[in-house]
Structures are given as C-alpha cells and as structure tokens.
Coordinates of N, CA, C and O and ligand atoms in Angstrom, one line a residue:
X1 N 107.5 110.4 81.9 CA 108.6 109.5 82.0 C 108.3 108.3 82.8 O 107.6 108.3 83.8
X2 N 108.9 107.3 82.3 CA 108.5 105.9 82.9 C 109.5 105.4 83.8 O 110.7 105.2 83.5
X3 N 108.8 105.3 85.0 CA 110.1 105.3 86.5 C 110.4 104.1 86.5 O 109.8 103.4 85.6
X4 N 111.5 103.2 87.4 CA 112.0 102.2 87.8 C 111.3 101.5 88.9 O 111.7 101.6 90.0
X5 N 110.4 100.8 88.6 CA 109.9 100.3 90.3 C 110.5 99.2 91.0 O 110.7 98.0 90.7
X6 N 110.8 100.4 92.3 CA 111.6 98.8 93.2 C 111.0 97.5 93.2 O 109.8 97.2 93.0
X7 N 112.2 96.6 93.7 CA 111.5 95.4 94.2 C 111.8 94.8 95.7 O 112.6 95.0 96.7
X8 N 110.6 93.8 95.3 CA 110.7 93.9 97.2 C 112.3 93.3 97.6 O 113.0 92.5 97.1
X9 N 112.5 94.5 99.1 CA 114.2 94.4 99.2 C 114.9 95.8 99.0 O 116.1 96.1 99.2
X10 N 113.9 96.6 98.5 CA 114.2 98.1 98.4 C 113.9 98.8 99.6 O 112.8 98.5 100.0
X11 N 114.4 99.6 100.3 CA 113.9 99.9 101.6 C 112.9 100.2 101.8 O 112.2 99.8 102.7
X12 N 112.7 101.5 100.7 CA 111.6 102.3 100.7 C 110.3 101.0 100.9 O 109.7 101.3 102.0
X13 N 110.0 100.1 100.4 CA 108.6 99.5 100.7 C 108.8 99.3 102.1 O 107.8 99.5 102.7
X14 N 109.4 99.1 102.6 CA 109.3 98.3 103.9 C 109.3 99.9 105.1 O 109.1 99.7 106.3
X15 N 109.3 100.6 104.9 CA 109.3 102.0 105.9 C 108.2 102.3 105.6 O 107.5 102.1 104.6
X16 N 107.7 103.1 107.1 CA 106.3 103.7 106.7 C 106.7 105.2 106.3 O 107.6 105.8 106.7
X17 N 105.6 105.6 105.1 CA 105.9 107.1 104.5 C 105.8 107.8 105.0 O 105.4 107.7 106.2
X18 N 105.9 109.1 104.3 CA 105.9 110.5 105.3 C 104.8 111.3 104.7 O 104.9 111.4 103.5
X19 N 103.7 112.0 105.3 CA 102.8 112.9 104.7 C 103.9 113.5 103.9 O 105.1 113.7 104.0
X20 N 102.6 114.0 102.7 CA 102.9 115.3 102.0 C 102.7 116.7 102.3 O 101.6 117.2 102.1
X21 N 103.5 117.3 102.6 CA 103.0 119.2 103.2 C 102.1 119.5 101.7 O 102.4 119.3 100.6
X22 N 101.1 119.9 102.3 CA 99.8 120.6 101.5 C 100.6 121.5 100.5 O 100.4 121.0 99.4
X23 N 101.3 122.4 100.6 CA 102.0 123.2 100.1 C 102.6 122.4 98.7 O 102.5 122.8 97.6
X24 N 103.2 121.4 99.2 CA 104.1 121.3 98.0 C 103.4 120.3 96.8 O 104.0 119.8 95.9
X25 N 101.9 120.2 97.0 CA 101.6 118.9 96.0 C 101.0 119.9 94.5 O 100.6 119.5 93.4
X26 N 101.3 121.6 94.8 CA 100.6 121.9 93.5 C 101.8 122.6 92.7 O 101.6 123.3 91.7
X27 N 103.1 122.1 93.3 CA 104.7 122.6 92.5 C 104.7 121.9 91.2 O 103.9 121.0 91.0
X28 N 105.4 122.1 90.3 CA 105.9 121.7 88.9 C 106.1 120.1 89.4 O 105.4 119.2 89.1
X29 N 107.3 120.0 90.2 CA 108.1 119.1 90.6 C 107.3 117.9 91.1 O 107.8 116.7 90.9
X30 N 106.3 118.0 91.6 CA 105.4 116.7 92.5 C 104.0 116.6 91.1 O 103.5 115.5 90.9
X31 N 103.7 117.4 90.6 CA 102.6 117.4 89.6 C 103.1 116.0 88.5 O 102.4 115.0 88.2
X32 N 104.6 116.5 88.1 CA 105.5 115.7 87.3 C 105.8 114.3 87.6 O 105.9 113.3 86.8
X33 N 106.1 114.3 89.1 CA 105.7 112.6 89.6 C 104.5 112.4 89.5 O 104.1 111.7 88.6
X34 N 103.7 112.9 90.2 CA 102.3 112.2 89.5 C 102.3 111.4 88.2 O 102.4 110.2 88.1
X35 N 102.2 112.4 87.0 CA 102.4 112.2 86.3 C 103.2 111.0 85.4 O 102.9 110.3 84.4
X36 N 104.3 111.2 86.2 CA 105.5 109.9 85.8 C 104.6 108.6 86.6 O 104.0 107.8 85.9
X37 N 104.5 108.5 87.7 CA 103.4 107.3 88.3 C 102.3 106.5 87.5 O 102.2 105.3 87.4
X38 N 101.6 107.6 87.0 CA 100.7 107.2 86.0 C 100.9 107.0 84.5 O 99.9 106.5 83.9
X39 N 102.1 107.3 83.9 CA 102.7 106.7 83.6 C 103.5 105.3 83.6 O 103.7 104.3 82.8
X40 N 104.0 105.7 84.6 CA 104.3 104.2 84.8 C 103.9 102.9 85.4 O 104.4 101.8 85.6
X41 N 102.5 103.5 85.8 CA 101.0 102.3 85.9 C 101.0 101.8 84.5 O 101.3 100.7 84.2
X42 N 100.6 102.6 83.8 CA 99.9 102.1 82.5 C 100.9 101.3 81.6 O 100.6 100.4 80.8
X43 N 102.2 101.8 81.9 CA 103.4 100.9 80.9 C 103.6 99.8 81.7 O 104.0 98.8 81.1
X44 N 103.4 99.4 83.1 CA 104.0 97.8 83.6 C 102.4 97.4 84.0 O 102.2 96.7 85.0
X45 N 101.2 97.9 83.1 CA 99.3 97.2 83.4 C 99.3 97.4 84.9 O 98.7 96.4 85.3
X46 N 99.7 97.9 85.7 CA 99.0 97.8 86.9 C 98.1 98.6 87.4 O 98.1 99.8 87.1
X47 N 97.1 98.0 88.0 CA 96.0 98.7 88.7 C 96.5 99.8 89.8 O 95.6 100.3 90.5
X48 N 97.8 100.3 90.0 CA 97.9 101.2 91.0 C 99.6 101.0 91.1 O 100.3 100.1 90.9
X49 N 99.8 102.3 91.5 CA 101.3 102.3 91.6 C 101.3 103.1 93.3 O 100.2 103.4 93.7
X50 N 102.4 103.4 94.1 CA 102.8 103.8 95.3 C 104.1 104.2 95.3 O 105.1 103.4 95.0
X51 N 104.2 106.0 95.9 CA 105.6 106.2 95.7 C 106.3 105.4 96.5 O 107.5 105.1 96.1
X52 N 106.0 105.1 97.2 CA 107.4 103.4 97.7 C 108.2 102.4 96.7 O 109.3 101.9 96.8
X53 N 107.1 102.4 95.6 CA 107.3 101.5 94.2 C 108.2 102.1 93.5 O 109.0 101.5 92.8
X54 N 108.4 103.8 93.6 CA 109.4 104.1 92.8 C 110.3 104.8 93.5 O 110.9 105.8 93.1
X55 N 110.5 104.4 94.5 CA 111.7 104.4 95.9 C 111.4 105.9 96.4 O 112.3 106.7 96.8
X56 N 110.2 106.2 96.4 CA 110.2 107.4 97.6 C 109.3 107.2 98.3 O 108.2 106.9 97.9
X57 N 109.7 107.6 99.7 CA 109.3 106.9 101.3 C 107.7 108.3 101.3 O 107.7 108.9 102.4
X58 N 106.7 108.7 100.5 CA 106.0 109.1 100.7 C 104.3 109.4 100.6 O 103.6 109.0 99.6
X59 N 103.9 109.8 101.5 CA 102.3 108.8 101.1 C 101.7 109.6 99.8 O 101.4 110.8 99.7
X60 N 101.7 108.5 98.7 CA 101.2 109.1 97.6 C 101.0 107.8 97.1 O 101.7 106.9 97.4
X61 N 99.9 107.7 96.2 CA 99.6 106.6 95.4 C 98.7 107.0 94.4 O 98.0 107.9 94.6
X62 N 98.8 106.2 93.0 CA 97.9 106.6 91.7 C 97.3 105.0 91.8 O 97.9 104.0 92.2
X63 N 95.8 105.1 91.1 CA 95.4 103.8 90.8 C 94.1 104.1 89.6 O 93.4 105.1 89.6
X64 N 93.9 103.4 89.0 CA 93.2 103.1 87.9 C 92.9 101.7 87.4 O 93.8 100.9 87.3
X65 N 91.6 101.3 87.1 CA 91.0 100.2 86.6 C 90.1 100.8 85.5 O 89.0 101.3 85.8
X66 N 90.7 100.8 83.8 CA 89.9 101.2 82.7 C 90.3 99.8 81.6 O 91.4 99.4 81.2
X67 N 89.5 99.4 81.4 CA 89.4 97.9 80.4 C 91.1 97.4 80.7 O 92.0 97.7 79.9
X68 N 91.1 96.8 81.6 CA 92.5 96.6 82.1 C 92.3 94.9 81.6 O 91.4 94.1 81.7
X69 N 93.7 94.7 80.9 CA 93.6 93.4 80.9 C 93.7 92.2 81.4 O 93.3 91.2 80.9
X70 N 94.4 92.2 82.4 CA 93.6 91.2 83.2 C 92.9 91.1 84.2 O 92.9 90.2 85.0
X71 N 91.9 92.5 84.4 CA 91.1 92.4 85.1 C 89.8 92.8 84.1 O 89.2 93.9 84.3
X72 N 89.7 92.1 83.3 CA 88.5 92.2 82.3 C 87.1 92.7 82.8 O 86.3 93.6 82.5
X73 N 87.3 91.6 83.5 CA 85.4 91.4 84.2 C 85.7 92.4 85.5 O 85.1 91.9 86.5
X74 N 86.6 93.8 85.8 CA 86.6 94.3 87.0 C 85.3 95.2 86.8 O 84.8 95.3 85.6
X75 N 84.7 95.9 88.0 CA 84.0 97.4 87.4 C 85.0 98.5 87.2 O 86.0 98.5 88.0
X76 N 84.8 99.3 86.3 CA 86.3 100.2 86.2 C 86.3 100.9 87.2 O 85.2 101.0 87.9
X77 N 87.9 101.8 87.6 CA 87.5 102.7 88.4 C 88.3 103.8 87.9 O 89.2 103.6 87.1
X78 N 88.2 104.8 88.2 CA 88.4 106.3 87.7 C 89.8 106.3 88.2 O 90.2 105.9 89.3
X79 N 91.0 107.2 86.9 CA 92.2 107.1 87.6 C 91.8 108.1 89.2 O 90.8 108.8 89.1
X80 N 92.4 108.2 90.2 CA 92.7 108.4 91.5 C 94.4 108.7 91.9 O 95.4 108.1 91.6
X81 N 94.3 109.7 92.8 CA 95.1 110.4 92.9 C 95.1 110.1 94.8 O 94.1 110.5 95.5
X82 N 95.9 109.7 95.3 CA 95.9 109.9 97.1 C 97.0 110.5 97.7 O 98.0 109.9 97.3
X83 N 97.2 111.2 98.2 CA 97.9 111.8 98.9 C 97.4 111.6 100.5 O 96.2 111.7 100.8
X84 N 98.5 111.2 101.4 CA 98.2 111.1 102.8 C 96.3 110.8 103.0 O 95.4 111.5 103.4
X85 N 96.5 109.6 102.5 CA 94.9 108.9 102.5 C 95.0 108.5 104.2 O 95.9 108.5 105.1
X86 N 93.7 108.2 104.3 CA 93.1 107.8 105.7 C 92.3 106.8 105.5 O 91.7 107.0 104.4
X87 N 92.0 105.8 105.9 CA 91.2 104.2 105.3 C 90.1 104.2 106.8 O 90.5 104.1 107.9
X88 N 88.8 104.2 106.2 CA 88.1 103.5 107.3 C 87.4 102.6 106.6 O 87.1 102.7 105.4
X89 N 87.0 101.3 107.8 CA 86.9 100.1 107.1 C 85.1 100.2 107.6 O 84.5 100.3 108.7
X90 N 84.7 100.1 106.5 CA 83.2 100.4 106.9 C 82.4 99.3 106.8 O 81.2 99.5 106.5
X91 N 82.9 97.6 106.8 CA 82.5 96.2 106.9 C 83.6 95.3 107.5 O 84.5 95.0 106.8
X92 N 83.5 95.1 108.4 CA 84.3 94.3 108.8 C 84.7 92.9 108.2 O 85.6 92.1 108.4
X93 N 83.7 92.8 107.2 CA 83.5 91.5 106.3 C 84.8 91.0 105.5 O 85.6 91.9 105.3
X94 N 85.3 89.7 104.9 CA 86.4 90.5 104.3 C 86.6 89.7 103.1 O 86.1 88.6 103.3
X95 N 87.1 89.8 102.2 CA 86.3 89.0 100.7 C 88.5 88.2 100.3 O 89.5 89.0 100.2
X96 N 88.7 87.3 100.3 CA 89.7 86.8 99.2 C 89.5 86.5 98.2 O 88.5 85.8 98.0
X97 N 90.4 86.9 97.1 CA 91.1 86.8 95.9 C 91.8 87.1 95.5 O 92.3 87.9 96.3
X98 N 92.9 87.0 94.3 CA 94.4 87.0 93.7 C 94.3 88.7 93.6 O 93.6 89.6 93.2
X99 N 95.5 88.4 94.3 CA 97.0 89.9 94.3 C 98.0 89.5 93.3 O 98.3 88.4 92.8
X100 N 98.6 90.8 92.9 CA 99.9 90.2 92.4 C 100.4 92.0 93.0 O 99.6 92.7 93.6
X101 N 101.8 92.3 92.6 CA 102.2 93.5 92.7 C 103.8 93.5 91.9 O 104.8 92.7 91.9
X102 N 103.7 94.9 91.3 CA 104.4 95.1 89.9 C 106.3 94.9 91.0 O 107.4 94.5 90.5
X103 N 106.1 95.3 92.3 CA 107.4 95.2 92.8 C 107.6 93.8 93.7 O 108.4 93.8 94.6
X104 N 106.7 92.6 93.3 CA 106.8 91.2 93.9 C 106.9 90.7 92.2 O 105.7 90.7 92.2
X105 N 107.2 90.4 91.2 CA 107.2 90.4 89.6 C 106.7 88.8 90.0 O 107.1 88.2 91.0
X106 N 105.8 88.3 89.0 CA 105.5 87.2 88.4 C 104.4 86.1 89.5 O 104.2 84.9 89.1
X107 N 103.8 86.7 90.9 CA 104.0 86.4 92.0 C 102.2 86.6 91.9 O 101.8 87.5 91.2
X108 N 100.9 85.5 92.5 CA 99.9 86.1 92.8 C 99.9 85.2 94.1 O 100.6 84.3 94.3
X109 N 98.9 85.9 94.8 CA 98.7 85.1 96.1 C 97.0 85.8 96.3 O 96.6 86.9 96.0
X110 N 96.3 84.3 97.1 CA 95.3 84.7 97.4 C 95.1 85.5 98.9 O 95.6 85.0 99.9
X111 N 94.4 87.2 98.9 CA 94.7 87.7 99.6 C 92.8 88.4 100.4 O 91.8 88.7 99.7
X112 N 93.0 88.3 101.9 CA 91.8 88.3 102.1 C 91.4 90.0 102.3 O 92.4 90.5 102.9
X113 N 90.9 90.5 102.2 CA 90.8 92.3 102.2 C 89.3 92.5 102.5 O 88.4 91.7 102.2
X114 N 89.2 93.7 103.4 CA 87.9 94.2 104.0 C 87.3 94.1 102.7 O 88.0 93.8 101.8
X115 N 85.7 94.5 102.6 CA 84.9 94.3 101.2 C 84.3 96.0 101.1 O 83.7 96.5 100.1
X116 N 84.4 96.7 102.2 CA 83.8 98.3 102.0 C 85.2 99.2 102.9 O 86.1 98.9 103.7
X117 N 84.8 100.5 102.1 CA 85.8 100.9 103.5 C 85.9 103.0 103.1 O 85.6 103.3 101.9
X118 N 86.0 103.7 103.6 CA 85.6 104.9 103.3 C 87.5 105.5 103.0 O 88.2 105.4 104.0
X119 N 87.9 106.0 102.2 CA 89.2 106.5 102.0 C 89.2 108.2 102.4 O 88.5 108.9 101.6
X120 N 89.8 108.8 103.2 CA 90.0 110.3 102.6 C 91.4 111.1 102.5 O 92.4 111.0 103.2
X121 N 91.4 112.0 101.3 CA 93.1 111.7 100.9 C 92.6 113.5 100.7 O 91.5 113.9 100.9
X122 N 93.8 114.5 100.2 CA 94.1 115.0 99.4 C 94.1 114.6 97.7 O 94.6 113.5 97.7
X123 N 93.8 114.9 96.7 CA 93.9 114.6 95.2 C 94.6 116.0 94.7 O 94.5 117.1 95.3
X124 N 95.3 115.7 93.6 CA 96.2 116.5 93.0 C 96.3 118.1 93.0 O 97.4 118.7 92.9
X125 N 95.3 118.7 93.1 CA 94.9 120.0 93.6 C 94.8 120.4 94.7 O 94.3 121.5 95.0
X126 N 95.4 119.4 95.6 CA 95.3 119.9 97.2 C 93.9 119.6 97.7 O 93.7 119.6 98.9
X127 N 92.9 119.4 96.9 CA 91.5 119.1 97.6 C 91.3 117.8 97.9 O 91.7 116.7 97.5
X128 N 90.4 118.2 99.3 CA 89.9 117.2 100.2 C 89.0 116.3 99.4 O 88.1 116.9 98.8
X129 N 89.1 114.7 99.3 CA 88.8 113.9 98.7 C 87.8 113.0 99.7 O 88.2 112.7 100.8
X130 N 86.8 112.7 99.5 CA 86.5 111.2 100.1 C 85.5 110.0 99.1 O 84.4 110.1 98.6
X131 N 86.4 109.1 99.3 CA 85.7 108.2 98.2 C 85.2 106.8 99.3 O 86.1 106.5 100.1
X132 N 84.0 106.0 99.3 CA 83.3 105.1 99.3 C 83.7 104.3 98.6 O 83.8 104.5 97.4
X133 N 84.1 103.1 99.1 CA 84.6 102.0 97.7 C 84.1 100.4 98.4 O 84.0 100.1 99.6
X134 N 83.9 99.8 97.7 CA 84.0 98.5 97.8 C 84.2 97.2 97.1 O 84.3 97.6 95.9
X135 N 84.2 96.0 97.1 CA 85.3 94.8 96.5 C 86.2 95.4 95.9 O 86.8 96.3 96.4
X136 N 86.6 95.0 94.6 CA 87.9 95.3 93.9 C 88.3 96.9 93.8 O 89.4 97.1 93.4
X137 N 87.6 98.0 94.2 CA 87.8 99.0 94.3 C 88.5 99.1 96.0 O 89.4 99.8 96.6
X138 N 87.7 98.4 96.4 CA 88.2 98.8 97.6 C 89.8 97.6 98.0 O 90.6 97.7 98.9
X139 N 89.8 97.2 97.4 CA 91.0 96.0 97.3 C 92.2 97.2 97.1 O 93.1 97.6 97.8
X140 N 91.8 97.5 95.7 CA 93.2 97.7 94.9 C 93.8 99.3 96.2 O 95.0 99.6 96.4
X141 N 92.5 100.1 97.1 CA 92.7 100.8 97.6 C 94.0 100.2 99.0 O 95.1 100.6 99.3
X142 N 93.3 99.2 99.3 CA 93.9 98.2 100.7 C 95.3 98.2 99.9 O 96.2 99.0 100.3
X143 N 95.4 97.4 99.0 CA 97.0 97.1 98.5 C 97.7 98.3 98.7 O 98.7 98.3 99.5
X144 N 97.3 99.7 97.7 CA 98.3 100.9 97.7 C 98.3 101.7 99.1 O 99.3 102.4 99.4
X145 N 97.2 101.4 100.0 CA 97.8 102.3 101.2 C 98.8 101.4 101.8 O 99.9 101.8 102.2
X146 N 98.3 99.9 101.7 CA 99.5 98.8 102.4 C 100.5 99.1 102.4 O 101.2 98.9 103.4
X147 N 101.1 100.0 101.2 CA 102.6 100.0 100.7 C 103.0 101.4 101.1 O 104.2 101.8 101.2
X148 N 102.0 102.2 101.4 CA 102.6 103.7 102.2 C 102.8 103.3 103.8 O 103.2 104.0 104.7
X149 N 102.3 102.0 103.7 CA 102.6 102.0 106.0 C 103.9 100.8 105.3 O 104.2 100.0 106.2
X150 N 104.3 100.6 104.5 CA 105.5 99.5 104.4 C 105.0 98.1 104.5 O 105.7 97.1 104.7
X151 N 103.7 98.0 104.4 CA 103.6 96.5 104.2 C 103.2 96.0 102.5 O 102.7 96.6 101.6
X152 N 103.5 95.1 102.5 CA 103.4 94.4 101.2 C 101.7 93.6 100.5 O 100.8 94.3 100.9
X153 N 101.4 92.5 99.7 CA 100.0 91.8 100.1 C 100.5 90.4 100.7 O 99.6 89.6 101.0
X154 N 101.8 90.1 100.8 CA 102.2 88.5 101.5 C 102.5 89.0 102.4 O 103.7 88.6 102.5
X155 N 102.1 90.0 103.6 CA 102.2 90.5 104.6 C 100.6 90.2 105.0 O 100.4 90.2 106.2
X156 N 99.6 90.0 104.3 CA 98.2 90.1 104.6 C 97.7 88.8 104.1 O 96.5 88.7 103.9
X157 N 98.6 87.6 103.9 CA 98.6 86.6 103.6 C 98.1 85.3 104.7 O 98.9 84.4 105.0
X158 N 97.1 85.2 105.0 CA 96.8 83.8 106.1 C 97.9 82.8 105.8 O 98.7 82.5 106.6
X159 N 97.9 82.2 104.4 CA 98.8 80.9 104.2 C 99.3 81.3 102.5 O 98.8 81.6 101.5
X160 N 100.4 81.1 103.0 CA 101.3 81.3 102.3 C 101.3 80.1 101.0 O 102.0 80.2 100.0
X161 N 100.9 79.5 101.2 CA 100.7 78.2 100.3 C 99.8 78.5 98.8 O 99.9 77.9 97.7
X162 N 99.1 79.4 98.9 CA 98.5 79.8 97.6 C 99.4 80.9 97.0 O 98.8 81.5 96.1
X163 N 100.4 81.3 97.2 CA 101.8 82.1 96.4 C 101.4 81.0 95.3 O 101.1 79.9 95.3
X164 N 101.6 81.7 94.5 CA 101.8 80.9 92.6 C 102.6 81.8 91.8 O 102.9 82.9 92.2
X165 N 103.1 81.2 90.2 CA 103.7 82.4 89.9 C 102.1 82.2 88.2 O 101.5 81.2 87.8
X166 N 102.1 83.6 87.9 CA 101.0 83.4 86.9 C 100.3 82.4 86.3 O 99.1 82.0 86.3
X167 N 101.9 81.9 85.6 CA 101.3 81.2 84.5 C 100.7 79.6 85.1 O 100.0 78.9 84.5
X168 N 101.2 79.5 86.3 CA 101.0 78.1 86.5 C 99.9 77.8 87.4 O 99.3 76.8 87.8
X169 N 99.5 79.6 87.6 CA 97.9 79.9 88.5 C 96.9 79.8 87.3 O 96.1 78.9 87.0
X170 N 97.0 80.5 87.0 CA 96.3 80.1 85.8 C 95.9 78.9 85.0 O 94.9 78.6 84.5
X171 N 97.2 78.2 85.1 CA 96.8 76.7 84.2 C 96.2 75.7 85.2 O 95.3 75.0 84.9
X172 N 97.0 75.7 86.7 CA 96.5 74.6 87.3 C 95.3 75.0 88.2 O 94.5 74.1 88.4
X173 N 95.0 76.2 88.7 CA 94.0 76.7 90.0 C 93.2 77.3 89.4 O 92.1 76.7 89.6
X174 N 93.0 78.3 88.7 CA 91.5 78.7 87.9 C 91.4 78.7 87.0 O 90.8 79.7 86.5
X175 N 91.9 77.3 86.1 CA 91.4 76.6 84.9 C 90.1 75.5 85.7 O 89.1 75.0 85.0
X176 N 90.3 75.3 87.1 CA 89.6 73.9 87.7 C 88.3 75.0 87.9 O 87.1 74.8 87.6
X177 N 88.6 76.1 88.4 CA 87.5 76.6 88.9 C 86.2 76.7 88.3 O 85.3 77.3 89.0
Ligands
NI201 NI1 101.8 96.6 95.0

C-alpha cells in the first residue's frame, strides 16, 4: 500500500523518534509497514523513505539506490532496512552536493555530509546489522537518520542561498557545470 508522506510542518519530522522494541519488528503489523515504505519509495523515486515521512515518530527507515533515475551515475545500493540505527562517522571529511526530500516537494539544496561513516541498526528480522558506507551511500544514510532525530537537509545547510526548485537547478546551475 502506498502511504501519504508528510510535509515539512507535520510534527512527526520535527520530533525525535522512539526506538523500536526488538519484539515487535517480526509482527504481521510492522513487516507490513515496511513493506508499505518500500513501496512508497519506489512510487514517489526516492532514494529512502523514514517513518517520520509517513507520520510515525519512530526510528525506522528503508533506502534503496537501483538504476534510479535521477541518480544515474550513483553506485547502487542494496534496498536497506534500519531500525534504531547508530551512525559513526569514520571521516571527519565532508563532501557537498544536491539533496532534495520527497517531504520538502520540488526543493534541492546543496548539502555538505561526512564522506565515510559506520551505521549499526537492527534489519527486518531483528538482526544485528553493520554496514560501512561512504559518499552517496553514506549521504542518503545521513539524510534518513537526520529525519529519525527530527532534523530535515536545510537544517544541515551552511547557506541557504543554493535552495533551488528542480527545474531551474537544473537549467541554470548544472547545465554551466
Ligand atoms: Ni528526506
């Protein structure tokens, strides 16, 4: 089923979530969100959804990068499943480029994000996960935890002056590039 995702102004993004009890991520009921999440990644193209996005205040997030289209030239990354993730940043280095997010609509901003960083979560089976990621993997990770502590990516924004809306990033800023 293809969920409703808030927009920013909905509470839920702006609160920080609540763990998931171990217990309840292998019920009918939370399998089926999943589910609906990754579904409703794939129906609005986004690289990652967060149950904040579909108004529930808890740490869970789905992400995927498979011949996505507008991230053509990304490396793919395997759908992903996080539950009460933990982020260490294993470069202090920190790489910008364009964000957008499916609950900011029509919106990119150049955004600056660590370039390595170590994640460890629960995945859908209750098992202990730890994934290694870096640039655009490790980005799209930064964005979805961002949104289980209630922050947004124009929260992670130095200057606010590269907000664009698509079409006009596109035609006027990395057509020059
Ligand atoms: Ni987002």
């Amino acid at each position: 089923m293809i969920l409703k995702v808030a927009r920013l102004g909905f509470p839920t993004l702006r609160v920080a979530s609540q763990p998931v009890p171990r217990d309840v991520i292998r019920t009918h009921d939370f399998q089926k969100l999943i589910d609906d999440m990754v579904e409703t990644m794939h129906e609005y193209s986004g690289v990652g959804v967060a149950a904040p996005q579909v108004h529930l205040p808890i740490q869970l997030a789905v992400l995927e990068v498979e011949n996505h289209p507008r991230y053509p030239d990304m490396p793919p990354v395997p759908l992903t499943v996080l539950i009460n993730p933990v982020v260490t940043v294993l470069d202090q280095e920190k790489v910008e480029d364009w964000e957008g997010c499916l609950s900011i609509p029509d919106l990119r901003g150049s955004v600056p994000r660590f370039k390595k960083l170590r994640v460890e979560a629960l995945d859908r089976e209750a098992n202990e996960l730890e994934i290694e990621a870096s640039d655009f993997h490790a980005r799209v990770i930064q964005h979805e935890t961002d949104h289980l502590k209630g922050d947004v990516y124009l929260d992670r924004m130095p200057d606010l002056r590269s907000l664009a809306f698509l079409p006009e990033l596109q035609r006027f800023v990395l057509s020059n590039q």
